[in-house]
Coordinates of N, CA and C in Angstrom, one line a residue:
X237 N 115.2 114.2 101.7 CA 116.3 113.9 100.9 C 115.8 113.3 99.6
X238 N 116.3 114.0 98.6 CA 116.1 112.7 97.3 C 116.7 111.8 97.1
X239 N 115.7 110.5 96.8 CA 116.1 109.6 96.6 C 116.2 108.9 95.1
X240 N 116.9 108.0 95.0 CA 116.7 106.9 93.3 C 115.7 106.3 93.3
X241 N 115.2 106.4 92.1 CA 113.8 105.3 92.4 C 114.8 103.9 92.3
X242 N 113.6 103.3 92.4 CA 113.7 101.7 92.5 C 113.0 101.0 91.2
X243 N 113.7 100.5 91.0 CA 113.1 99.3 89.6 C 112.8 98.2 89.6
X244 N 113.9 97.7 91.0 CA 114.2 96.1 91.3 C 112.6 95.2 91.6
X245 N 112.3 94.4 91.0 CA 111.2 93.9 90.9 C 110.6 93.4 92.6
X246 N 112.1 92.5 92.7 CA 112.5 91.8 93.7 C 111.4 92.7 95.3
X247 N 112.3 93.7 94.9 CA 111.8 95.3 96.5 C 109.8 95.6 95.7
X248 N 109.9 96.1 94.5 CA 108.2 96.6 94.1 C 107.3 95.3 94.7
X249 N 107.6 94.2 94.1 CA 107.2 92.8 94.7 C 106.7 92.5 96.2
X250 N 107.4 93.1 97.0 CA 107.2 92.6 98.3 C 106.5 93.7 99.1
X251 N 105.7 92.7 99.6 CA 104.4 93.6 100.4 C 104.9 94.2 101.9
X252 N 104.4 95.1 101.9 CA 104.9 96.6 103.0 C 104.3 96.4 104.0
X253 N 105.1 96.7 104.7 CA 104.8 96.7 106.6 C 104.6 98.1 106.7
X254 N 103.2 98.1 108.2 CA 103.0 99.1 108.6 C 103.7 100.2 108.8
X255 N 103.2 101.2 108.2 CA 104.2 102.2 109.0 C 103.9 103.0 110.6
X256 N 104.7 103.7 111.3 CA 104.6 104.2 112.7 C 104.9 105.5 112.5
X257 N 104.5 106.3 113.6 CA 104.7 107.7 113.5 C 106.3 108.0 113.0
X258 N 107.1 106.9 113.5 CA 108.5 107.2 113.8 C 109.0 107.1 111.9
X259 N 108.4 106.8 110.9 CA 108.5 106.7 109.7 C 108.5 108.2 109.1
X260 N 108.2 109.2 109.7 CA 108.0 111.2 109.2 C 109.0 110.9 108.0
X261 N 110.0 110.2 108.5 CA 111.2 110.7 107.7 C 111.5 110.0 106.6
X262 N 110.4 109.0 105.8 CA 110.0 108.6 105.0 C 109.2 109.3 103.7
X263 N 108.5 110.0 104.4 CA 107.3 110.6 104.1 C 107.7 111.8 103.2
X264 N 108.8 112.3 104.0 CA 109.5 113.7 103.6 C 110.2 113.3 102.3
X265 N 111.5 112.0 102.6 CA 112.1 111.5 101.7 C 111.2 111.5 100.5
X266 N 109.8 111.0 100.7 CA 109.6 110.7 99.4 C 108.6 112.0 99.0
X267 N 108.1 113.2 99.5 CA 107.5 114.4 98.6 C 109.1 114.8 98.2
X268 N 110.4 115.2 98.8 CA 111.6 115.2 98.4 C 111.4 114.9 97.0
X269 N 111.0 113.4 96.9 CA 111.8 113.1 95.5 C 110.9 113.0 94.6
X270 N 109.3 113.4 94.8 CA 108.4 113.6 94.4 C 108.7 114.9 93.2
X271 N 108.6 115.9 94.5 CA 109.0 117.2 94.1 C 110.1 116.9 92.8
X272 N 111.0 116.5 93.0 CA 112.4 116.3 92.1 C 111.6 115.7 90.8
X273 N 110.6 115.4 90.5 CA 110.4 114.4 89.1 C 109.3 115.6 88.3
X274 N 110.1 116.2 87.4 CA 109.0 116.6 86.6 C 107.4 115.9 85.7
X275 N 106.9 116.1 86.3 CA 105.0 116.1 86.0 C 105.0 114.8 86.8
X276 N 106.0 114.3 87.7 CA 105.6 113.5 89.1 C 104.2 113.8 89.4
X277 N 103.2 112.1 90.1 CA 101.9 112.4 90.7 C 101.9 111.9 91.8
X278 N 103.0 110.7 91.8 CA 102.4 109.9 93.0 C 103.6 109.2 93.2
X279 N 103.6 108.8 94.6 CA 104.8 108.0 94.7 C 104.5 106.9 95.8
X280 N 105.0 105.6 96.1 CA 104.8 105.1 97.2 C 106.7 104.9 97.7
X281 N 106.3 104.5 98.9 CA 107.8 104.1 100.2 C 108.5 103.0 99.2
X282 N 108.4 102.0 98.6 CA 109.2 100.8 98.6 C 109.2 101.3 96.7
X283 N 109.5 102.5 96.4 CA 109.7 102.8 94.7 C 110.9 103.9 94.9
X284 N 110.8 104.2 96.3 CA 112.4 104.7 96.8 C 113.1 103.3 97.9
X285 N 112.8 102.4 97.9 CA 113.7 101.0 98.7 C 113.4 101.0 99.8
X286 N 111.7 101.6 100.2 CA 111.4 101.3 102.0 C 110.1 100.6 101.9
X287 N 109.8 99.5 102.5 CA 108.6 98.6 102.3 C 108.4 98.8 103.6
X288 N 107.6 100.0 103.4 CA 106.8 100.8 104.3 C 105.6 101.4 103.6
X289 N 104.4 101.1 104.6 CA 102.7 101.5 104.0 C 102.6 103.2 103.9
X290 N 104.2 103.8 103.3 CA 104.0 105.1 103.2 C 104.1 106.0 102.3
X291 N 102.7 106.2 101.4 CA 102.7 107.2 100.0 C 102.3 108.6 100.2
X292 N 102.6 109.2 99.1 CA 102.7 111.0 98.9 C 102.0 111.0 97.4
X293 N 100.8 112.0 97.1 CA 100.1 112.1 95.7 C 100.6 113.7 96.1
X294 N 100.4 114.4 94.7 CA 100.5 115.7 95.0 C 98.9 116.1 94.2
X295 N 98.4 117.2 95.0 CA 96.9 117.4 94.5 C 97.1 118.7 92.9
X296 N 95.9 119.0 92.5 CA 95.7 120.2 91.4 C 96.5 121.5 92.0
X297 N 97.2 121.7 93.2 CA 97.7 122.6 92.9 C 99.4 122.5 93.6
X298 N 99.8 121.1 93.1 CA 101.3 120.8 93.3 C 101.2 120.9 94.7
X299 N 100.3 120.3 96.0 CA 100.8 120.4 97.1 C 100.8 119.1 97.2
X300 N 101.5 118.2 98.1 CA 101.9 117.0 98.2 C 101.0 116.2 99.7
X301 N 100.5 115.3 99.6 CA 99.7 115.1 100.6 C 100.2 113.4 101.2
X302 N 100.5 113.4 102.2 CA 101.0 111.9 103.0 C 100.0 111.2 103.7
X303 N 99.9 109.9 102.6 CA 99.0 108.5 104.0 C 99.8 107.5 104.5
X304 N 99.7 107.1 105.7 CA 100.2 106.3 106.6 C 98.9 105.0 106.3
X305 N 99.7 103.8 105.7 CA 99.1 102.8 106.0 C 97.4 103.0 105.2
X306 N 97.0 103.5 104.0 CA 96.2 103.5 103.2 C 95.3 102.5 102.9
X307 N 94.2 102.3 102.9 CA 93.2 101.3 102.7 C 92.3 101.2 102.0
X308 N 91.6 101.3 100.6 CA 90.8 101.1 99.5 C 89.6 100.2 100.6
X309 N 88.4 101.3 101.3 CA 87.3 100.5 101.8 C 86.5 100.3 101.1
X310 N 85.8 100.4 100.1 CA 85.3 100.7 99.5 C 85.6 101.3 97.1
X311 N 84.9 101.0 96.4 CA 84.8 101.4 95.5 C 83.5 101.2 94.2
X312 N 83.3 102.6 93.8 CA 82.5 102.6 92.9 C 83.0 102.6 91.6
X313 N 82.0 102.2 90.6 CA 82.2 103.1 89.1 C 83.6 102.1 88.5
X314 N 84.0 101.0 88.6 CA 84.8 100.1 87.7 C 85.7 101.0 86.2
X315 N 86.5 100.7 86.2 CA 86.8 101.1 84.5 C 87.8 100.7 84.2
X316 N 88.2 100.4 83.2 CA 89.4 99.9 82.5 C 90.6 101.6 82.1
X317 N 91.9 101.4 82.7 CA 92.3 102.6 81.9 C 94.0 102.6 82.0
X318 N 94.5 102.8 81.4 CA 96.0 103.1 80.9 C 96.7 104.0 81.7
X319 N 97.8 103.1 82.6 CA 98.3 103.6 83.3 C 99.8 103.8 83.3
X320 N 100.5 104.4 83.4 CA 102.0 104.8 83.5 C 102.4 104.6 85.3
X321 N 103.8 104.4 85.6 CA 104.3 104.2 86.8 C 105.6 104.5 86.7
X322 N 106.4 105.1 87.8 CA 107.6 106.1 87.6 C 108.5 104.9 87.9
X323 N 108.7 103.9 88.4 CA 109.2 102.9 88.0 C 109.2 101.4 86.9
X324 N 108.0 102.0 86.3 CA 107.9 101.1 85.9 C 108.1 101.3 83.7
X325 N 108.6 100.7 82.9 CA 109.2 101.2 81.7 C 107.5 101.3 80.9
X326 N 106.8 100.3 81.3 CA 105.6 100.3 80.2 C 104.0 100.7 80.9
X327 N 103.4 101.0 80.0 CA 102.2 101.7 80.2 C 101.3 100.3 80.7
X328 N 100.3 100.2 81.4 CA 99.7 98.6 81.7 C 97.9 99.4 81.4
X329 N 97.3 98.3 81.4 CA 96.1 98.3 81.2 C 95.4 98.1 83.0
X330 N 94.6 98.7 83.3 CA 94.3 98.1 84.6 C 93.0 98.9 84.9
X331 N 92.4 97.9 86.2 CA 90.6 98.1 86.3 C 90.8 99.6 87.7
X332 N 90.5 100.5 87.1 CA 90.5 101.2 89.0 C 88.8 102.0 88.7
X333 N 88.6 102.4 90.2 CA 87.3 102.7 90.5 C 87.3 104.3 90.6
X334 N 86.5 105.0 89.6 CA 86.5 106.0 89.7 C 85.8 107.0 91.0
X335 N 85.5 106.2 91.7 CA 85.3 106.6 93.5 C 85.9 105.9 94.4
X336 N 86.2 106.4 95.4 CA 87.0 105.6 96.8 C 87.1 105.8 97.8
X337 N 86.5 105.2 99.1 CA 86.6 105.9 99.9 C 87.7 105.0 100.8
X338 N 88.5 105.7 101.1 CA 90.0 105.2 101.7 C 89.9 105.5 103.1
X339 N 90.6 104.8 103.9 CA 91.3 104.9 105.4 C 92.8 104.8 105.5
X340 N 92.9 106.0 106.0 CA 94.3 106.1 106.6 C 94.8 106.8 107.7
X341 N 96.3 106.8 107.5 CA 96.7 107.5 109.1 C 97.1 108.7 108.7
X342 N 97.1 109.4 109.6 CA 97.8 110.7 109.2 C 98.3 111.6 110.3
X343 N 99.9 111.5 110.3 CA 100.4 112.1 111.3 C 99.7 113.3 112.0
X344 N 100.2 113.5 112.9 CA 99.3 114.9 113.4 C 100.0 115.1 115.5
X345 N 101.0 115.9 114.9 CA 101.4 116.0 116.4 C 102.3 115.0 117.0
X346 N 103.0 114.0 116.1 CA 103.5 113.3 116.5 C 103.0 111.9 117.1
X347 N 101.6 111.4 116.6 CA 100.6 110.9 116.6 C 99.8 110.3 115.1
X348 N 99.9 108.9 114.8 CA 98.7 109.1 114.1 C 97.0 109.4 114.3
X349 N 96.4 109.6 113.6 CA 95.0 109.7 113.8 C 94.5 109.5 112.3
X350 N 93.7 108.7 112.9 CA 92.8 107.7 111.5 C 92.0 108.6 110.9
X351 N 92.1 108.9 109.8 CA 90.9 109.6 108.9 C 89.9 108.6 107.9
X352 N 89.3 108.9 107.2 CA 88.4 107.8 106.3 C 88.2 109.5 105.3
X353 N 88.2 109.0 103.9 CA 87.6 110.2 103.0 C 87.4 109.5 101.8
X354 N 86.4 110.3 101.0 CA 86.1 109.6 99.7 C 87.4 110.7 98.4
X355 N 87.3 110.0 97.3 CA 88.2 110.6 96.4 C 87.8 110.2 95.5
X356 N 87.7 111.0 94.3 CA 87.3 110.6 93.0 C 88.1 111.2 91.5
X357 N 88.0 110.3 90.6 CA 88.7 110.8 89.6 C 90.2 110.3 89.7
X358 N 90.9 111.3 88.7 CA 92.7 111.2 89.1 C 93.3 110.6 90.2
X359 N 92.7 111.4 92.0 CA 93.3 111.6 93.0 C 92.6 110.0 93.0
X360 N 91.2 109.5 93.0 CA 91.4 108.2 93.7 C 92.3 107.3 92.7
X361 N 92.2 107.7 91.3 CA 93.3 106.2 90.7 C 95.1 106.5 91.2
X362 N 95.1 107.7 91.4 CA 96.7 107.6 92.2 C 96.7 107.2 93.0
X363 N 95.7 107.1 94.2 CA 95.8 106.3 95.6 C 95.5 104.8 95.3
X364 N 94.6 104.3 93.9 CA 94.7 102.6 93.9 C 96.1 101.9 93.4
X365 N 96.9 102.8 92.7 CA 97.9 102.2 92.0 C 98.6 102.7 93.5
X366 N 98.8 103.5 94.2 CA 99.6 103.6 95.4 C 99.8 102.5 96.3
X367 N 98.2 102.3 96.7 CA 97.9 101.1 97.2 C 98.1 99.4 97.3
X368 N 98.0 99.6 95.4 CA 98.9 98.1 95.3 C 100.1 98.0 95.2
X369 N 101.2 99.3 95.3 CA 102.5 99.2 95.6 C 102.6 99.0 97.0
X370 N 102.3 99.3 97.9 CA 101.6 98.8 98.9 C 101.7 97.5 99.0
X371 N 100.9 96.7 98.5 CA 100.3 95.3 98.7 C 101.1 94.7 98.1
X372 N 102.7 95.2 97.1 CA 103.5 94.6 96.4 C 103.0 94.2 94.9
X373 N 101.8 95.0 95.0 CA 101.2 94.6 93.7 C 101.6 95.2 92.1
X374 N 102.4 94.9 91.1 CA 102.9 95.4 90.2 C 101.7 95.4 89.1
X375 N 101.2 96.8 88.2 CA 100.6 96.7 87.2 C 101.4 95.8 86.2

């Protein structure tokens, strides 16, 4: 279903509890409202009002991809770069790592099962800004 984003500081602010298998319907909600935002990239759970560890990036060819509970293990390559946020009104300056190798969950069968992958470029700075929505962290 689509949902309204969220602006409220108060909700982006506050740091997200794990998500469980039983969250799918999070996940959906948010490629839902993903899909709905033209030239949309990324979205996290608590920028639709669920402070839940659950985001959706969509890749180079508009397919939408879900992590459960995401984790920045690692990062290379530092840089300073200008970021936009679909909740947020102003552009911010911020450090992300142009390599990443992340842990997460990823449904599968009604089950999570842990993956680890590296990601570079675009896809890893949408998963760091994902991440610190996540962590309640506002650019």
């Amino acid at each position: 279903m689509i949902k309204e984003l969220v602006k409220d500081e108060a909700i982006l602010s506050a740091r997200c509890e794990n998500a469980t298998p039983e969250d799918a319907p999070v996940a959906q909600d948010l490629i839902d409202t993903l899909q709905s935002i033209e030239d949309g990239a990324c979205l996290a759970a608590n920028q639709i009002g669920v402070t839940k560890k659950v985001v959706v990036f969509m890749d180079d060819d508009k397919q939408p991809h879900v992590m459960y509970n995401p984790h920045i293990m690692m990062g290379l390559g530092a840089q300073r770069v200008e970021e936009g946020c679909l909740t947020r009104d102003e552009v911010s300056k911020v450090t992300r790592y142009a390599k990443v190798k992340v842990s997460y969950d990823e449904l599968v069968d009604g089950a999570f099962k842990q993956r680890k992958r590296d990601y570079t470029g675009w896809t890893a700075q949408m998963i760091q800004h994902m991440v610190d929505h996540c962590k309640g962290k506002l650019v």
